[in-house]
Structures are given as structure tokens and as C-alpha cells.
Amino acid sequence: MKQRINLLIGFSVVALFVLMTVQCYLVKTAYEYKVAQFHTQIKNEIAQITNNYSDIDSALVSRKEMLYKSLSEKYMKGKKSKLDLKNGILNTQTQNIITQKIKRKFEKDLPDFKIDFAIVLNKFILYKNEQEADTIFSEKPFIQNKLYGNLASLNHAFLVRSYVGTTNGTFENEEYKLLTEDSMYVSVIDWEMIILRRMTFILILSLFSIATLISLFVIAIRALIKQKKVSDVKTDFINNITHELKTPLATLGISTKILAQKNIRDNDENFNSIVNTISRQNNRLQNLIDQVMANSLAENEIELQKEKIEAEDFLLSIVNDFKITFPKINLKTDFQTEKTILVLDKFHLTTAFLNVLENAVKYGSNTIIVKTKIVEKQFSISFEDDGIGIAKNKQAFLFDKFYRVEQGNLHNTKGLGLGLYYVDQIVKAHQGSVNVISDLGKGTQFTILLKV
Ligand code: ADP
């Protein structure tokens, strides 16, 4: 059973882990999809507002074309190198003005987003005639080739569009053509937050479902463990009570068989001895049944018949009766109180105190000391024995119903695990408390505190 529970827990943990991995994968995929969707949205919206540069400022654009032409012609004359031409193209005076204009356009037309951008020139090719192409430069998008914009790096930016432009001109009566290609990169400030906000519903839903699954799992496993504990306790109880019932029943069976013999019936002494045995076994069976019945009541169902009594007298009468039953046990009293009047149920408390005393004998004591004193305005009764003691890790369960400390062989000492449970219930019904101090091999001390 324990192995099956462990297996079940193992499987459930793996299943939970797989489910969580799938969930994380789905959230990641949804995130990537949202990012792609966001990029497409930004691309479309930007495409609508900057379809071509003349939308922004046609005068400046034509000034830029004039500059390209004059630089190219100087290059063709041999007055400028390719590098000079490139530097001339990239360091134009119109740069700042166009950057500001595009920025303002973004702010006006896309007020929901804060956009940084860069337009970089990737290609500049000069066609002197249709066949002859002179590539001034052709590079991958590169922030150093920035024409306009306020981005310092392309690392976290995405491509919005590429723009290919052609300009025609004549140089020394020959037609030439300029081909330029530039790309616009943008980066939306706080884009991660925008996407996370768009995913709030998915995130909350998946966190909620994972939390629900984990809680359900924990509840189910706890219920399973508790059920297993209850079933173990029941099995132990059935084993114990069967064992307890077998001995008196076997003795009764043998006794009746003996009584059936005529020679036994004729001898008074033998006859009385058998009848005494039958009566003792009958009492034992009755006690067992009473014990089970008494413990079937819950703490709040116990009806106490309280009366005012002198606690020390009451304890002394129990001690004296006990001495008669167990003459070999050295039972001593050490009362540090006198004539304390308490309101108690004598019947139930007698049984409870006897349970503690009988346990001391059952679990190996020869000497028992019963002490009374006043502790923090409470009447304290302690039963100190020199028996086998109780391991520290078992002490928390002592007052549980049916709990018995395993002693190797379960039936070494008889018992149903109900004695201390009963003590606890009765003391609690008196609004008192019971605790234990013990060390394995060094004896045990049970202390009962009652209201004065
Ligand atoms: P039972 O005696 O029928 O087993 P109890 O509820 O009276 O049940 O006691 C629970 C367990 O506590 C016992 O099984 C025993 O192991 C331990 N125990 C109780 N009293 C003592 C004691 N005085 N010394 C050592 N162990 C004790």
C-alpha cells in the first residue's frame, strides 16, 4: 500500500511537471505570437504614415537627391573617393530636421506608443549606363550607416520596411542612375510591458490553472495518506482486539469443558476455582467491551457528573485500591498540597488515573510516585514511573485514538491504544490538560493539570 502511494505520488509529480512544461511552452508560444502580431501592427501603422519620404517633406527630399547627384558627379570626375562619397551621403545637414519631423509624425499618429527609430542606408549603386554598375557601398543594415533617427543600436529594434529609391541624372552628356536602398528599424519603448499587458488574461488563467492543479494534487495526496493512516490504525485495532478477546474466550471454552466433567463438579474446591476463573474472564470481557464503548464517545459527548471533592483524599483512595491489586509495585505518594477542593467527575477520573497507573505497570515499572502540587494556579497531579520510557518521536501521537508504540512484536504487551486517548478526552472535558515527559529507557512522567 505504502509503495503504491509512493508510486502514485511519483506519477502525479511527473504528470504535474509535464503539464507545467506544456503550459509554459504554450505561454511562450503565445508570447512569441503576440510579439510577431505586435511587430506586424507597428509595421502596418508606420507604413500608413510614411509611405515614402516625400510624404514627410518633399522639399527636403529633393534637396537630398540634389546632394546625392552632386556628390556622385564629383566622384565621377575623380575629385572624390568612394569613402568621401559615402561620408558625404551619411553626414547631411538635413539629417536632424528629417529625424525631428518623423518623430513628430510618430507622436501625432501613433500616440499610444513611444517609438525610437533609425533609417540606415544599405546600398548606394551608381549606373553610368545600363551595363556598368559602380557599387559605392552595399552592406548589411548597420547603425553606422544611419541617415535619420535616434536609435543608437539596432540590437533590440525590428525591421519595419526597406525602401528602394532611384534618381536619374546626366553627366558629360551621358545618362546615369543612382540606386539607393534604406531600411527603417524601430524599437517601441516598454514593448515587453505592452505585450505582457495584452497577455494578462492568458497569464492569469494559466497561473490559476497550475495553482488549482497543485492544490488539488496536495489535497488528494493528503487525503490518501490520512485514509491510509486510518486504515492502518483500524487494522491494528482489529488485530489487537481479536488478540484480547481470544484469551478469555479460550479460557471460558476450556473451563466449560472442565465443568462438564462429573469428577470436577463433585469436588467443591476445584468447582469453585473453575467458577472463579469463569467469573474473572467474564469480567475481563466486560471490561474490554466497556473500554471500547467508553471510547466511542467524542470529547463533547462525554457527560460528566461533577461533584465537589477533596483531591488528595480522592487520589489516596485510588492509590490504596491500586496497591491491593498490584502488591508487588512500590507505589509512593508525594503530596505537596492539602485539602484541595476540586469539582470533578469521580467515576471518569478514577478510570483515567487507573489507566495511567496500569500503563506504568504494563510498561515495566517497579516504582511509581504520585505527586501533587500547585502550578500556575492549577492543580497538578503527576505519575512518575521507572519503566521502559517512550521515544521522543512517538510522544506526539500517544493521545491519538488506537495509537500504540510498536514494540517489535505487536502483542508483547496487551492493549487497544485507547487508554491514554481516554485520559486525554476526560481531562479535556474537565478543561484540563495532560502532558508527558519521557526518555527511552529512563521512565515516564505523565502530568495532569486541573482547574482549581
Ligand atoms: P495501550 O496501553 O492499550 O497500548 P495506551 O493508549 O494506554 O494504549 O498507550 C499508548 C502507548 O503509549 C502504549 O502502547 C505504550 O507504548 C505507551 N505508553 C503508555 N504509557 C506508558 C508508560 N508508562 N511507559 C512506557 N510507555 C507507555
Short mmCIF file of C-alpha atoms and ligand atoms in Angstrom, two decimals:
data_model
loop_
_atom_site.label_atom_id
_atom_site.label_comp_id
_atom_site.label_asym_id
_atom_site.label_seq_id
_atom_site.Cartn_x
_atom_site.Cartn_y
_atom_site.Cartn_z
CA MET A 1 0.00 0.00 0.00
CA LYS A 2 2.79 2.43 1.01
CA GLN A 3 4.66 1.53 -2.15
CA ARG A 4 1.50 2.13 -4.19
CA ILE A 5 1.02 5.56 -2.61
CA ASN A 6 4.65 6.46 -3.30
CA LEU A 7 4.24 5.27 -6.90
CA LEU A 8 1.06 7.34 -7.22
CA ILE A 9 2.78 10.41 -5.80
CA GLY A 10 5.71 9.84 -8.18
CA PHE A 11 3.41 9.55 -11.22
CA SER A 12 1.39 12.58 -10.17
CA VAL A 13 4.52 14.69 -9.70
CA VAL A 14 5.76 13.66 -13.17
CA ALA A 15 2.31 14.35 -14.68
CA LEU A 16 2.20 17.74 -12.95
CA PHE A 17 5.68 18.53 -14.19
CA VAL A 18 4.76 17.55 -17.77
CA LEU A 19 1.58 19.63 -17.59
CA MET A 20 3.51 22.60 -16.27
CA THR A 21 6.11 22.25 -19.02
CA VAL A 22 3.34 22.10 -21.66
CA GLN A 23 1.69 25.13 -20.05
CA CYS A 24 5.00 27.06 -20.08
CA TYR A 25 5.54 26.08 -23.72
CA LEU A 26 2.04 27.28 -24.62
CA VAL A 27 2.57 30.58 -22.79
CA LYS A 28 5.93 31.02 -24.54
CA THR A 29 4.35 30.29 -27.94
CA ALA A 30 1.53 32.72 -27.19
CA TYR A 31 4.15 35.33 -26.19
CA GLU A 32 6.07 34.84 -29.45
CA TYR A 33 2.83 35.05 -31.42
CA LYS A 34 1.90 38.28 -29.59
CA VAL A 35 5.36 39.72 -30.34
CA ALA A 36 5.01 38.88 -34.04
CA GLN A 37 1.49 40.30 -34.06
CA PHE A 38 2.73 43.47 -32.36
CA HIS A 39 5.53 43.89 -34.92
CA THR A 40 3.06 43.46 -37.79
CA GLN A 41 0.73 46.02 -36.21
CA ILE A 42 3.55 48.55 -35.81
CA LYS A 43 4.79 47.85 -39.35
CA ASN A 44 1.31 48.41 -40.82
CA GLU A 45 0.68 51.56 -38.86
CA ILE A 46 4.09 53.02 -39.73
CA ALA A 47 3.68 52.04 -43.39
CA GLN A 48 0.49 54.05 -43.49
CA ILE A 49 2.11 57.23 -42.22
CA THR A 50 5.49 57.15 -44.01
CA ASN A 51 4.70 55.56 -47.33
CA ASN A 52 7.51 57.43 -48.95
CA TYR A 53 9.80 60.17 -47.70
CA SER A 54 8.19 62.88 -49.80
CA ASP A 55 5.16 62.46 -47.50
CA ILE A 56 7.32 63.85 -44.75
CA ASP A 57 8.93 66.74 -46.52
CA SER A 58 9.18 66.80 -50.31
CA ALA A 59 11.43 69.90 -50.36
CA LEU A 60 13.97 68.23 -48.10
CA VAL A 61 13.78 65.01 -50.08
CA SER A 62 14.53 66.79 -53.31
CA ARG A 63 17.40 68.62 -51.58
CA LYS A 64 18.75 65.23 -50.54
CA GLU A 65 18.52 63.97 -54.15
CA MET A 66 20.38 67.05 -55.36
CA LEU A 67 23.11 66.36 -52.85
CA TYR A 68 23.40 62.70 -53.92
CA LYS A 69 23.71 63.82 -57.56
CA SER A 70 26.34 66.48 -56.91
CA LEU A 71 28.40 64.11 -54.77
CA SER A 72 28.16 61.38 -57.44
CA GLU A 73 29.22 63.78 -60.19
CA LYS A 74 32.25 64.91 -58.15
CA TYR A 75 33.07 61.24 -57.68
CA MET A 76 32.73 60.57 -61.41
CA LYS A 77 35.04 63.49 -62.11
CA GLY A 78 37.55 61.75 -59.90
CA LYS A 79 37.51 64.53 -57.30
CA LYS A 80 36.18 62.29 -54.51
CA SER A 81 36.91 58.74 -53.45
CA LYS A 82 34.24 56.13 -52.68
CA LEU A 83 34.80 56.75 -48.98
CA ASP A 84 34.38 60.53 -49.40
CA LEU A 85 31.19 59.89 -51.28
CA LYS A 86 29.88 57.59 -48.53
CA ASN A 87 30.75 60.08 -45.78
CA GLY A 88 29.13 62.89 -47.72
CA ILE A 89 25.92 60.90 -48.08
CA LEU A 90 25.74 59.94 -44.44
CA ASN A 91 26.59 63.33 -42.91
CA THR A 92 24.00 65.56 -44.48
CA GLN A 93 22.59 68.67 -42.87
CA THR A 94 19.03 67.51 -43.42
CA GLN A 95 19.51 64.60 -41.00
CA ASN A 96 18.31 66.31 -37.85
CA ILE A 97 15.40 68.08 -39.43
CA ILE A 98 14.01 64.90 -41.01
CA THR A 99 14.58 62.93 -37.77
CA GLN A 100 12.54 65.51 -35.83
CA LYS A 101 9.82 65.53 -38.47
CA ILE A 102 9.44 61.73 -38.48
CA LYS A 103 9.47 61.75 -34.68
CA ARG A 104 6.68 64.29 -34.51
CA LYS A 105 4.69 62.33 -37.06
CA PHE A 106 5.00 59.20 -34.92
CA GLU A 107 3.97 61.11 -31.83
CA LYS A 108 0.95 62.57 -33.59
CA ASP A 109 -0.24 59.50 -35.49
CA LEU A 110 0.78 56.76 -33.04
CA PRO A 111 0.16 58.42 -29.67
CA ASP A 112 -0.13 55.07 -27.83
CA PHE A 113 3.50 54.14 -28.42
CA LYS A 114 6.83 55.76 -27.71
CA ILE A 115 8.90 54.91 -30.78
CA ASP A 116 12.63 55.18 -31.37
CA PHE A 117 13.76 54.61 -34.93
CA ALA A 118 16.70 54.56 -37.33
CA ILE A 119 16.78 54.68 -41.12
CA VAL A 120 20.00 53.15 -42.34
CA LEU A 121 21.35 53.23 -45.85
CA ASN A 122 22.33 49.77 -47.03
CA LYS A 123 23.16 50.32 -50.68
CA PHE A 124 24.37 53.09 -52.95
CA ILE A 125 24.99 52.00 -56.55
CA LEU A 126 25.84 54.18 -59.49
CA TYR A 127 24.81 53.05 -63.03
CA LYS A 128 26.76 55.04 -65.63
CA ASN A 129 24.93 53.19 -68.36
CA GLU A 130 22.64 50.21 -68.22
CA GLN A 131 25.51 47.67 -68.12
CA GLU A 132 28.08 49.30 -65.90
CA ALA A 133 27.24 49.29 -62.19
CA ASP A 134 29.60 51.02 -59.72
CA THR A 135 28.80 49.92 -56.19
CA ILE A 136 29.82 52.72 -53.84
CA PHE A 137 28.76 50.58 -50.94
CA SER A 138 26.45 47.65 -50.26
CA GLU A 139 26.26 46.47 -46.71
CA LYS A 140 24.02 44.71 -44.28
CA PRO A 141 21.84 47.08 -42.20
CA PHE A 142 24.36 48.75 -39.93
CA ILE A 143 23.77 51.52 -37.33
CA GLN A 144 26.93 53.35 -38.52
CA ASN A 145 25.13 53.94 -41.85
CA LYS A 146 22.31 55.82 -40.12
CA LEU A 147 20.69 58.50 -42.21
CA TYR A 148 17.98 59.60 -39.76
CA GLY A 149 16.69 58.56 -36.39
CA ASN A 150 17.52 58.49 -32.69
CA LEU A 151 18.36 54.79 -32.21
CA ALA A 152 21.90 54.10 -31.00
CA SER A 153 21.84 50.41 -31.86
CA LEU A 154 19.81 48.01 -34.00
CA ASN A 155 20.09 45.20 -31.44
CA HIS A 156 16.60 45.42 -29.98
CA ALA A 157 14.94 47.03 -32.96
CA PHE A 158 12.94 45.32 -35.69
CA LEU A 159 12.78 45.97 -39.43
CA VAL A 160 9.67 47.88 -40.45
CA ARG A 161 10.34 48.31 -44.15
CA SER A 162 13.01 48.72 -46.80
CA TYR A 163 12.82 51.48 -49.34
CA VAL A 164 14.49 51.38 -52.76
CA GLY A 165 14.88 54.76 -54.47
CA THR A 166 16.20 55.69 -57.92
CA THR A 167 17.40 59.07 -59.14
CA ASN A 168 18.33 59.86 -62.73
CA GLY A 169 20.84 62.44 -63.88
CA THR A 170 23.20 63.32 -66.79
CA PHE A 171 26.93 63.70 -66.56
CA GLU A 172 29.04 64.71 -69.57
CA ASN A 173 26.04 64.08 -71.83
CA GLU A 174 25.65 60.61 -70.54
CA GLU A 175 22.71 59.43 -68.55
CA TYR A 176 23.40 57.91 -65.16
CA LYS A 177 21.19 56.39 -62.48
CA LEU A 178 21.53 56.23 -58.70
CA LEU A 179 20.04 53.29 -56.86
CA THR A 180 19.71 53.56 -53.09
CA GLU A 181 18.22 51.15 -50.57
CA ASP A 182 17.48 52.04 -46.99
CA SER A 183 15.76 50.25 -44.13
CA MET A 184 13.71 51.58 -41.27
CA TYR A 185 14.22 49.97 -37.85
CA VAL A 186 12.07 50.80 -34.87
CA SER A 187 12.06 49.97 -31.22
CA VAL A 188 8.95 50.59 -29.15
CA ILE A 189 9.80 51.72 -25.61
CA ASP A 190 8.46 49.29 -22.96
CA TRP A 191 7.21 46.91 -25.65
CA GLU A 192 7.60 43.97 -23.22
CA MET A 193 5.13 45.59 -20.82
CA ILE A 194 2.70 46.27 -23.67
CA ILE A 195 2.82 42.59 -24.67
CA LEU A 196 2.56 41.36 -21.09
CA ARG A 197 -0.48 43.60 -20.62
CA ARG A 198 -2.03 42.06 -23.73
CA MET A 199 -1.31 38.61 -22.27
CA THR A 200 -2.67 39.32 -18.79
CA PHE A 201 -5.73 37.14 -19.30
CA ILE A 202 -3.72 34.14 -20.59
CA LEU A 203 -1.14 34.52 -17.79
CA ILE A 204 -3.73 34.76 -15.01
CA LEU A 205 -5.66 31.83 -16.45
CA SER A 206 -2.59 29.59 -16.70
CA LEU A 207 -1.28 30.56 -13.27
CA PHE A 208 -4.72 29.90 -11.85
CA SER A 209 -4.97 26.50 -13.53
CA ILE A 210 -1.48 25.48 -12.35
CA ALA A 211 -2.24 26.65 -8.79
CA THR A 212 -5.56 24.78 -8.85
CA LEU A 213 -3.87 21.61 -10.10
CA ILE A 214 -1.14 21.77 -7.44
CA SER A 215 -3.71 22.43 -4.68
CA LEU A 216 -5.90 19.56 -5.87
CA PHE A 217 -2.88 17.31 -6.00
CA VAL A 218 -1.81 18.23 -2.47
CA ILE A 219 -5.36 17.79 -1.13
CA ALA A 220 -5.72 14.40 -2.84
CA ILE A 221 -2.38 13.11 -1.59
CA ARG A 222 -3.08 14.34 1.94
CA ALA A 223 -6.50 12.66 1.93
CA LEU A 224 -4.88 9.47 0.65
CA ILE A 225 -2.21 9.49 3.37
CA LYS A 226 -4.81 10.23 6.05
CA GLN A 227 -7.01 7.41 4.77
CA LYS A 228 -4.05 5.05 4.78
CA LYS A 229 -3.25 6.04 8.37
CA VAL A 230 -6.87 5.47 9.44
CA SER A 231 -6.93 2.10 7.70
CA ASP A 232 -3.60 1.11 9.35
CA VAL A 233 -4.96 2.14 12.75
CA LYS A 234 -8.15 0.15 12.14
CA THR A 235 -6.18 -2.94 11.11
CA ASP A 236 -4.03 -2.62 14.25
CA PHE A 237 -7.13 -2.18 16.38
CA ILE A 238 -8.81 -5.26 14.90
CA ASN A 239 -5.62 -7.29 15.41
CA ASN A 240 -5.33 -6.10 18.99
CA ILE A 241 -8.95 -6.62 19.96
CA THR A 242 -9.04 -10.06 18.34
CA HIS A 243 -5.98 -10.98 20.36
CA GLU A 244 -7.51 -9.51 23.55
CA LEU A 245 -10.78 -11.41 23.03
CA LYS A 246 -9.15 -14.73 22.15
CA THR A 247 -7.54 -15.36 25.56
CA PRO A 248 -10.65 -15.00 27.76
CA LEU A 249 -12.77 -16.86 25.19
CA ALA A 250 -10.30 -19.75 25.04
CA THR A 251 -10.19 -19.89 28.85
CA LEU A 252 -14.00 -19.82 29.00
CA GLY A 253 -14.18 -22.65 26.44
CA ILE A 254 -11.75 -24.83 28.38
CA SER A 255 -13.45 -24.01 31.71
CA THR A 256 -16.90 -25.07 30.45
CA LYS A 257 -15.39 -28.32 29.13
CA ILE A 258 -13.81 -28.97 32.53
CA LEU A 259 -17.08 -28.16 34.29
CA ALA A 260 -18.81 -30.77 32.14
CA GLN A 261 -16.66 -33.44 33.85
CA LYS A 262 -18.53 -35.08 36.74
CA ASN A 263 -15.43 -35.57 38.96
CA ILE A 264 -14.75 -31.80 38.90
CA ARG A 265 -18.35 -30.94 39.82
CA ASP A 266 -18.15 -33.34 42.75
CA ASN A 267 -15.01 -31.65 44.18
CA ASP A 268 -16.09 -28.33 45.72
CA GLU A 269 -12.62 -26.79 45.70
CA ASN A 270 -11.99 -27.50 42.00
CA PHE A 271 -15.52 -26.46 41.10
CA ASN A 272 -15.16 -23.08 42.88
CA SER A 273 -11.76 -22.45 41.34
CA ILE A 274 -13.19 -23.00 37.79
CA VAL A 275 -16.21 -20.82 38.56
CA ASN A 276 -13.83 -18.08 39.77
CA THR A 277 -11.84 -18.37 36.54
CA ILE A 278 -15.06 -18.10 34.50
CA SER A 279 -16.12 -15.06 36.52
CA ARG A 280 -12.68 -13.39 36.07
CA GLN A 281 -12.70 -13.98 32.32
CA ASN A 282 -16.27 -12.75 32.14
CA ASN A 283 -15.18 -9.54 33.92
CA ARG A 284 -12.28 -9.14 31.56
CA LEU A 285 -14.57 -9.42 28.53
CA GLN A 286 -16.95 -6.93 30.13
CA ASN A 287 -14.07 -4.51 30.77
CA LEU A 288 -12.91 -4.75 27.17
CA ILE A 289 -16.42 -4.02 25.88
CA ASP A 290 -16.75 -1.10 28.35
CA GLN A 291 -13.42 0.30 27.21
CA VAL A 292 -14.46 0.22 23.54
CA MET A 293 -17.87 1.70 24.37
CA ALA A 294 -16.39 4.47 26.54
CA ASN A 295 -14.03 5.48 23.77
CA SER A 296 -16.69 5.62 21.10
CA LEU A 297 -17.80 8.96 22.58
CA ALA A 298 -16.30 12.21 21.36
CA GLU A 299 -14.91 14.77 23.85
CA ASN A 300 -18.03 16.96 23.71
CA GLU A 301 -20.36 13.96 24.06
CA ILE A 302 -18.98 12.89 27.44
CA GLU A 303 -21.48 13.71 30.15
CA LEU A 304 -19.70 14.47 33.41
CA GLN A 305 -21.33 14.02 36.80
CA LYS A 306 -19.26 16.58 38.66
CA GLU A 307 -19.14 16.93 42.43
CA LYS A 308 -17.00 18.82 44.96
CA ILE A 309 -14.33 16.55 46.36
CA GLU A 310 -11.09 16.75 48.28
CA ALA A 311 -8.49 15.90 45.65
CA GLU A 312 -5.84 14.40 47.95
CA ASP A 313 -8.40 12.03 49.60
CA PHE A 314 -9.69 11.01 46.23
CA LEU A 315 -6.18 10.25 44.94
CA LEU A 316 -5.26 8.36 48.08
CA SER A 317 -8.28 6.03 47.75
CA ILE A 318 -7.26 5.23 44.14
CA VAL A 319 -3.64 4.64 45.23
CA ASN A 320 -4.71 2.33 48.08
CA ASP A 321 -7.02 0.27 45.84
CA PHE A 322 -4.24 0.01 43.28
CA LYS A 323 -1.80 -1.24 45.95
CA ILE A 324 -4.17 -4.08 46.76
CA THR A 325 -4.40 -5.11 43.09
CA PHE A 326 -0.64 -4.77 42.49
CA PRO A 327 1.01 -5.57 45.84
CA LYS A 328 4.46 -6.05 44.27
CA ILE A 329 4.59 -2.49 42.90
CA ASN A 330 6.22 0.17 45.03
CA LEU A 331 3.62 2.93 44.78
CA LYS A 332 4.51 6.09 46.71
CA THR A 333 2.81 9.44 47.19
CA ASP A 334 4.38 12.87 47.49
CA PHE A 335 1.57 15.37 48.07
CA GLN A 336 2.71 18.99 48.29
CA THR A 337 -0.89 20.18 48.60
CA GLU A 338 -3.53 19.81 51.27
CA LYS A 339 -7.29 19.54 51.27
CA THR A 340 -7.65 20.94 47.77
CA ILE A 341 -11.31 21.13 46.79
CA LEU A 342 -11.92 20.37 43.13
CA VAL A 343 -15.11 19.86 41.12
CA LEU A 344 -14.62 16.56 39.33
CA ASP A 345 -16.35 13.53 37.89
CA LYS A 346 -15.06 10.82 40.21
CA PHE A 347 -16.03 7.87 38.06
CA HIS A 348 -14.37 9.01 34.82
CA LEU A 349 -11.26 10.40 36.53
CA THR A 350 -10.78 7.18 38.55
CA THR A 351 -10.72 5.22 35.29
CA ALA A 352 -8.34 7.78 33.73
CA PHE A 353 -5.89 7.71 36.67
CA LEU A 354 -6.06 3.89 36.77
CA ASN A 355 -5.25 3.81 33.05
CA VAL A 356 -2.06 5.81 33.70
CA LEU A 357 -1.10 3.66 36.71
CA GLU A 358 -1.82 0.38 34.90
CA ASN A 359 0.22 1.57 31.91
CA ALA A 360 3.19 2.20 34.22
CA VAL A 361 3.00 -1.43 35.40
CA LYS A 362 2.35 -2.75 31.87
CA TYR A 363 5.38 -0.92 30.54
CA GLY A 364 7.94 -2.20 33.01
CA SER A 365 7.79 -0.08 36.20
CA ASN A 366 8.50 -1.28 39.71
CA THR A 367 8.27 2.09 41.40
CA ILE A 368 5.61 4.73 40.79
CA ILE A 369 5.40 8.11 42.54
CA VAL A 370 2.17 10.10 42.55
CA LYS A 371 2.85 13.81 43.20
CA THR A 372 0.54 16.77 43.66
CA LYS A 373 1.39 20.47 43.65
CA ILE A 374 0.02 23.80 42.52
CA VAL A 375 1.48 25.03 39.23
CA GLU A 376 0.38 28.44 37.96
CA LYS A 377 -2.88 28.30 39.88
CA GLN A 378 -3.62 24.81 38.57
CA PHE A 379 -3.74 21.54 40.46
CA SER A 380 -1.01 19.31 39.09
CA ILE A 381 -1.05 15.52 39.50
CA SER A 382 1.99 13.70 38.15
CA PHE A 383 2.58 9.97 37.82
CA GLU A 384 6.29 9.23 37.64
CA ASP A 385 7.43 5.71 36.76
CA ASP A 386 10.73 3.90 36.11
CA GLY A 387 9.51 1.84 33.16
CA ILE A 388 10.78 1.43 29.61
CA GLY A 389 10.10 5.06 28.66
CA ILE A 390 8.84 6.42 25.35
CA ALA A 391 10.98 7.63 22.44
CA LYS A 392 10.71 11.40 21.81
CA ASN A 393 9.42 10.97 18.24
CA LYS A 394 6.47 8.82 19.44
CA GLN A 395 5.30 11.17 22.18
CA ALA A 396 3.23 13.44 19.93
CA PHE A 397 0.92 10.53 18.99
CA LEU A 398 0.42 8.97 22.44
CA PHE A 399 -3.01 10.53 22.97
CA ASP A 400 -4.31 9.57 19.49
CA LYS A 401 -7.11 7.06 19.34
CA PHE A 402 -5.81 3.48 18.87
CA TYR A 403 -2.18 4.61 18.90
CA ARG A 404 0.26 2.10 20.33
CA VAL A 405 4.02 2.40 20.30
CA GLU A 406 5.28 -0.51 18.23
CA GLN A 407 7.29 -2.82 20.42
CA GLY A 408 8.80 -5.16 17.86
CA ASN A 409 6.19 -7.82 18.33
CA LEU A 410 2.82 -6.06 18.41
CA HIS A 411 1.37 -8.30 21.09
CA ASN A 412 4.20 -8.24 23.62
CA THR A 413 2.00 -6.13 25.87
CA LYS A 414 -1.74 -6.22 25.67
CA GLY A 415 -3.70 -3.13 24.83
CA LEU A 416 -6.03 -1.40 22.41
CA GLY A 417 -4.32 2.00 22.25
CA LEU A 418 -7.36 3.54 23.94
CA GLY A 419 -6.09 4.13 27.49
CA LEU A 420 -4.28 7.44 27.01
CA TYR A 421 -6.85 8.61 24.45
CA TYR A 422 -9.49 8.19 27.15
CA VAL A 423 -7.31 10.03 29.70
CA ASP A 424 -6.89 12.93 27.29
CA GLN A 425 -10.63 13.10 26.48
CA ILE A 426 -11.67 13.05 30.16
CA VAL A 427 -9.07 15.62 31.23
CA LYS A 428 -10.08 17.90 28.33
CA ALA A 429 -13.74 17.50 29.32
CA HIS A 430 -12.63 18.95 32.70
CA GLN A 431 -10.94 21.85 30.81
CA GLY A 432 -7.61 20.47 31.94
CA SER A 433 -4.53 19.29 30.08
CA VAL A 434 -2.22 16.32 30.11
CA ASN A 435 1.40 16.12 29.05
CA VAL A 436 4.23 13.65 29.05
CA ILE A 437 7.96 13.83 29.79
CA SER A 438 9.88 10.70 28.94
CA ASP A 439 13.14 9.29 27.67
CA LEU A 440 13.55 5.83 26.22
CA GLY A 441 14.84 3.55 28.98
CA LYS A 442 14.54 6.21 31.68
CA GLY A 443 10.90 6.07 32.76
CA THR A 444 7.93 8.30 32.08
CA GLN A 445 6.13 11.13 33.81
CA PHE A 446 2.52 11.94 32.96
CA THR A 447 1.26 15.25 34.38
CA ILE A 448 -2.41 16.17 34.55
CA LEU A 449 -3.33 19.80 35.21
CA LEU A 450 -6.83 20.59 36.52
CA LYS A 451 -8.55 23.90 37.26
CA VAL A 452 -8.67 24.73 40.97
P1 ADP B 1 -2.23 0.62 25.22
O1 ADP B 1 -1.56 0.59 26.54
O2 ADP B 1 -3.50 -0.11 25.20
O3 ADP B 1 -1.32 0.25 24.12
P2 ADP B 1 -2.47 3.46 25.68
O4 ADP B 1 -3.28 4.49 24.96
O5 ADP B 1 -2.75 3.30 27.11
O6 ADP B 1 -2.65 2.12 24.89
O7 ADP B 1 -0.95 3.83 25.50
C1 ADP B 1 -0.46 4.12 24.25
C2 ADP B 1 1.00 3.72 24.12
O8 ADP B 1 1.78 4.54 24.95
C3 ADP B 1 1.25 2.33 24.57
O9 ADP B 1 1.14 1.42 23.50
C4 ADP B 1 2.68 2.38 25.12
O10 ADP B 1 3.57 2.06 24.10
C5 ADP B 1 2.87 3.83 25.50
N1 ADP B 1 2.84 4.02 26.96
C6 ADP B 1 1.80 4.44 27.70
N2 ADP B 1 2.15 4.58 28.99
C7 ADP B 1 3.43 4.22 29.08
C8 ADP B 1 4.38 4.18 30.16
N3 ADP B 1 4.06 4.47 31.42
N4 ADP B 1 5.66 3.78 29.86
C9 ADP B 1 6.00 3.48 28.60
N5 ADP B 1 5.17 3.53 27.54
C10 ADP B 1 3.89 3.90 27.77
#
